[in-house]
Short mmCIF file of C-alpha atoms in Angstrom, two decimals:
data_model
loop_
_atom_site.label_atom_id
_atom_site.label_comp_id
_atom_site.label_asym_id
_atom_site.label_seq_id
_atom_site.Cartn_x
_atom_site.Cartn_y
_atom_site.Cartn_z
CA UNK A 1 -37.69 -48.37 121.75
CA UNK A 2 -40.63 -50.55 122.80
CA UNK A 3 -40.19 -54.25 123.52
CA UNK A 4 -43.27 -56.38 124.17
CA UNK A 5 -42.87 -59.47 126.37
CA UNK A 6 -45.25 -61.82 128.15
CA UNK A 7 -48.08 -64.01 126.89
CA UNK A 8 -51.04 -61.62 127.31
CA UNK A 9 -52.39 -59.33 124.62
CA UNK A 10 -51.29 -55.68 124.80
CA UNK A 11 -53.90 -52.90 125.06
CA UNK A 12 -52.86 -49.24 125.12
CA UNK A 13 -55.79 -46.97 126.02
CA UNK A 14 -56.04 -43.19 126.28
CA UNK A 15 -58.75 -40.78 127.45
CA UNK A 16 -57.21 -38.17 125.14
CA UNK A 17 -55.13 -38.31 121.96
CA UNK A 18 -52.36 -40.77 121.10
CA UNK A 19 -49.27 -39.99 119.03
CA UNK A 20 -47.01 -42.97 118.38
CA UNK A 21 -43.58 -42.55 116.78
CA UNK A 22 -41.92 -45.78 117.97
CA UNK A 23 -42.46 -49.08 116.20
CA UNK A 24 -44.34 -51.73 118.19
CA UNK A 25 -43.98 -55.37 117.16
CA UNK A 26 -45.85 -58.36 118.53
CA UNK A 27 -44.59 -60.57 115.70
CA UNK A 28 -44.60 -64.31 116.27
CA UNK A 29 -41.61 -66.21 117.58
CA UNK A 30 -39.16 -67.69 115.08
CA UNK A 31 -38.22 -71.37 114.77
CA UNK A 32 -40.47 -72.76 117.51
CA UNK A 33 -39.82 -69.92 119.97
CA UNK A 34 -42.63 -68.54 122.11
CA UNK A 35 -44.70 -65.69 120.69
CA UNK A 36 -45.44 -62.48 122.64
CA UNK A 37 -48.76 -60.83 123.50
CA UNK A 38 -51.05 -63.83 123.19
CA UNK A 39 -49.61 -65.35 120.02
CA UNK A 40 -49.25 -69.14 119.88
CA UNK A 41 -45.92 -70.83 119.31
CA UNK A 42 -44.88 -72.85 116.29
CA UNK A 43 -43.85 -76.46 116.73
CA UNK A 44 -40.52 -76.85 118.53
CA UNK A 45 -40.62 -80.66 118.35
CA UNK A 46 -42.43 -83.30 116.27
CA UNK A 47 -45.90 -81.85 116.91
CA UNK A 48 -48.57 -79.63 115.43
CA UNK A 49 -48.30 -75.90 116.05
CA UNK A 50 -50.16 -74.35 118.99
CA UNK A 51 -53.35 -72.29 119.01
CA UNK A 52 -57.00 -72.49 117.92
CA UNK A 53 -56.05 -73.28 114.29
CA UNK A 54 -52.57 -74.81 114.30
CA UNK A 55 -50.71 -76.06 111.27
CA UNK A 56 -50.43 -79.84 111.25
CA UNK A 57 -47.13 -81.65 111.44
CA UNK A 58 -46.20 -84.13 108.78
CA UNK A 59 -46.90 -87.70 109.84
CA UNK A 60 -46.13 -89.76 106.73
CA UNK A 61 -42.66 -90.34 105.36
CA UNK A 62 -39.55 -88.20 105.34
CA UNK A 63 -38.73 -85.02 103.46
CA UNK A 64 -42.23 -83.63 104.03
CA UNK A 65 -43.29 -80.07 104.80
CA UNK A 66 -45.81 -79.09 107.51
CA UNK A 67 -48.99 -77.00 107.47
CA UNK A 68 -49.14 -73.29 108.28
CA UNK A 69 -51.25 -71.71 111.02
CA UNK A 70 -54.71 -70.38 110.19
CA UNK A 71 -56.48 -67.17 111.25
CA UNK A 72 -58.26 -64.86 108.78
CA UNK A 73 -57.95 -67.60 106.18
CA UNK A 74 -56.87 -71.21 106.01
CA UNK A 75 -53.17 -71.87 106.52
CA UNK A 76 -51.27 -73.32 103.58
CA UNK A 77 -50.90 -77.08 103.25
CA UNK A 78 -47.36 -78.35 103.51
CA UNK A 79 -45.68 -80.63 101.00
CA UNK A 80 -46.87 -83.89 102.53
CA UNK A 81 -47.53 -87.22 100.87
CA UNK A 82 -51.32 -87.43 101.01
CA UNK A 83 -54.20 -84.93 100.68
CA UNK A 84 -54.89 -85.23 104.43
CA UNK A 85 -51.32 -84.87 105.71
CA UNK A 86 -49.67 -81.58 106.66
CA UNK A 87 -52.91 -79.58 106.56
CA UNK A 88 -53.04 -75.85 107.29
CA UNK A 89 -55.09 -74.53 110.19
CA UNK A 90 -58.72 -73.51 109.65
CA UNK A 91 -59.92 -69.88 109.71
CA UNK A 92 -60.97 -68.50 113.09
CA UNK A 93 -64.69 -67.84 113.57
CA UNK A 94 -65.71 -64.42 112.27
CA UNK A 95 -66.24 -61.77 114.92
CA UNK A 96 -66.76 -58.05 115.40
CA UNK A 97 -63.24 -56.73 115.00
CA UNK A 98 -64.07 -53.30 116.47
CA UNK A 99 -65.55 -54.42 119.78
CA UNK A 100 -64.99 -58.17 120.10
CA UNK A 101 -62.07 -60.03 121.65
CA UNK A 102 -58.69 -60.04 119.97
CA UNK A 103 -56.91 -63.34 119.47
CA UNK A 104 -53.31 -64.23 118.84
CA UNK A 105 -52.35 -66.11 115.69
CA UNK A 106 -51.69 -69.86 115.51
CA UNK A 107 -48.34 -71.54 114.96
CA UNK A 108 -47.13 -73.77 112.15
CA UNK A 109 -46.41 -77.49 112.45
CA UNK A 110 -43.08 -79.30 112.23
CA UNK A 111 -41.60 -80.56 108.97
CA UNK A 112 -39.55 -83.73 108.92
CA UNK A 113 -36.43 -85.22 107.39
CA UNK A 114 -35.27 -88.35 109.20
CA UNK A 115 -34.59 -87.39 112.81
CA UNK A 116 -34.38 -83.68 112.07
CA UNK A 117 -37.18 -81.13 112.11
CA UNK A 118 -38.15 -77.95 110.31
CA UNK A 119 -39.51 -75.93 113.24
CA UNK A 120 -42.74 -73.98 112.93
CA UNK A 121 -43.19 -70.22 112.95
CA UNK A 122 -45.23 -68.72 115.79
CA UNK A 123 -48.45 -66.75 115.39
CA UNK A 124 -48.48 -63.00 115.81
CA UNK A 125 -49.82 -61.56 119.06
CA UNK A 126 -52.76 -59.26 119.81
CA UNK A 127 -52.36 -55.48 120.14
CA UNK A 128 -54.87 -52.68 120.55
CA UNK A 129 -54.30 -48.92 120.49
CA UNK A 130 -57.54 -47.09 121.30
CA UNK A 131 -58.26 -43.49 122.26
CA UNK A 132 -61.30 -41.33 122.98
CA UNK A 133 -59.44 -38.70 120.97
CA UNK A 134 -57.37 -38.98 117.80
CA UNK A 135 -54.73 -41.61 117.08
CA UNK A 136 -51.73 -40.25 115.15
CA UNK A 137 -49.51 -43.05 113.92
CA UNK A 138 -46.04 -42.34 112.52
CA UNK A 139 -44.49 -45.81 112.86
CA UNK A 140 -45.09 -49.50 112.29
CA UNK A 141 -47.51 -51.60 114.33
CA UNK A 142 -47.07 -55.24 113.31
CA UNK A 143 -48.34 -58.65 114.33
CA UNK A 144 -46.81 -60.83 111.63
CA UNK A 145 -46.20 -64.56 111.77
CA UNK A 146 -42.78 -65.82 112.84
CA UNK A 147 -40.15 -67.51 110.70
CA UNK A 148 -40.29 -71.26 110.02
CA UNK A 149 -37.26 -73.49 109.62
CA UNK A 150 -36.14 -76.36 107.40
CA UNK A 151 -34.91 -79.82 108.40
CA UNK A 152 -31.53 -81.28 107.42
CA UNK A 153 -30.23 -80.98 103.86
CA UNK A 154 -32.94 -78.52 102.89
CA UNK A 155 -35.86 -80.96 103.19
CA UNK A 156 -38.99 -80.79 105.37
CA UNK A 157 -40.01 -77.16 105.82
CA UNK A 158 -41.89 -76.12 108.96
CA UNK A 159 -45.23 -74.36 108.68
CA UNK A 160 -45.41 -70.58 108.84
CA UNK A 161 -47.17 -68.75 111.66
CA UNK A 162 -50.38 -66.83 111.02
CA UNK A 163 -50.67 -63.12 111.58
CA UNK A 164 -52.32 -62.02 114.80
CA UNK A 165 -54.64 -59.12 115.66
CA UNK A 166 -54.19 -55.35 115.40
CA UNK A 167 -56.94 -52.95 116.45
CA UNK A 168 -56.49 -49.18 116.19
CA UNK A 169 -59.51 -47.05 117.11
CA UNK A 170 -60.19 -43.40 117.89
CA UNK A 171 -62.39 -40.47 117.00
CA UNK A 172 -60.02 -40.23 114.04
CA UNK A 173 -57.07 -42.40 113.03
CA UNK A 174 -54.34 -40.72 110.97
CA UNK A 175 -51.59 -42.76 109.30
CA UNK A 176 -48.66 -40.46 108.64
CA UNK A 177 -45.35 -40.79 106.84
CA UNK A 178 -43.84 -44.22 107.43
CA UNK A 179 -46.86 -45.62 109.31
CA UNK A 180 -47.50 -49.32 108.67
CA UNK A 181 -50.19 -51.61 110.08
CA UNK A 182 -49.68 -55.29 109.27
CA UNK A 183 -50.75 -58.75 110.43
CA UNK A 184 -49.33 -61.02 107.74
CA UNK A 185 -48.79 -64.74 107.90
CA UNK A 186 -45.22 -65.89 107.32
CA UNK A 187 -43.94 -68.17 104.59
CA UNK A 188 -43.41 -71.83 105.34
CA UNK A 189 -39.87 -73.14 105.51
CA UNK A 190 -38.46 -73.11 101.97
CA UNK A 191 -37.15 -76.58 101.25
CA UNK A 192 -34.20 -76.21 98.90
CA UNK A 193 -33.35 -79.90 98.84
CA UNK A 194 -36.63 -81.15 97.45
CA UNK A 195 -38.15 -78.04 95.91
CA UNK A 196 -41.73 -76.97 96.53
CA UNK A 197 -42.88 -80.51 97.32
CA UNK A 198 -41.03 -80.42 100.63
CA UNK A 199 -41.81 -76.84 101.61
CA UNK A 200 -43.93 -75.88 104.58
CA UNK A 201 -47.27 -74.16 104.10
CA UNK A 202 -47.58 -70.43 104.76
CA UNK A 203 -49.50 -68.95 107.67
#
């Protein structure tokens, strides 16, 4: 079993071949918790998420959802009261994904209902598996956004975290059997009390 901790991206490099049969997750932290491997946390109090493209908290009225973190695309807008409230984070600048830097995903903002908060999901981290030889992958490598919460009585969903970065490179890369590579944004907090209007935006 492989557990990734710490706030720096993870890079596994080999001069030969790599065969990976254990799942590696650098998924974002849930409910405002810190994210591993360079991912940015979702809002744990009445704030925007963290990161280069954070989801925005709701600032107007109660029962409102927050924006989701951005990365490859714009984060989803939360169920706020105006077109400029609860915005999702912007896309990151385009870069060379094979040789350029890897970045962690951004966190979602906080939803609101009275004095209670829907906490944001954290952004996925950054992971690289590179070899001069072949990479044989038999397991899951994931950098998905973390889970967002919902404020009291099912109102005011937090924003979802964006996916992070996964780079796998070698002279050949073989995905075998149950191999999965994913960097998906998470859903915003699903507001059951007020329906979709109060939900958080997805990462």
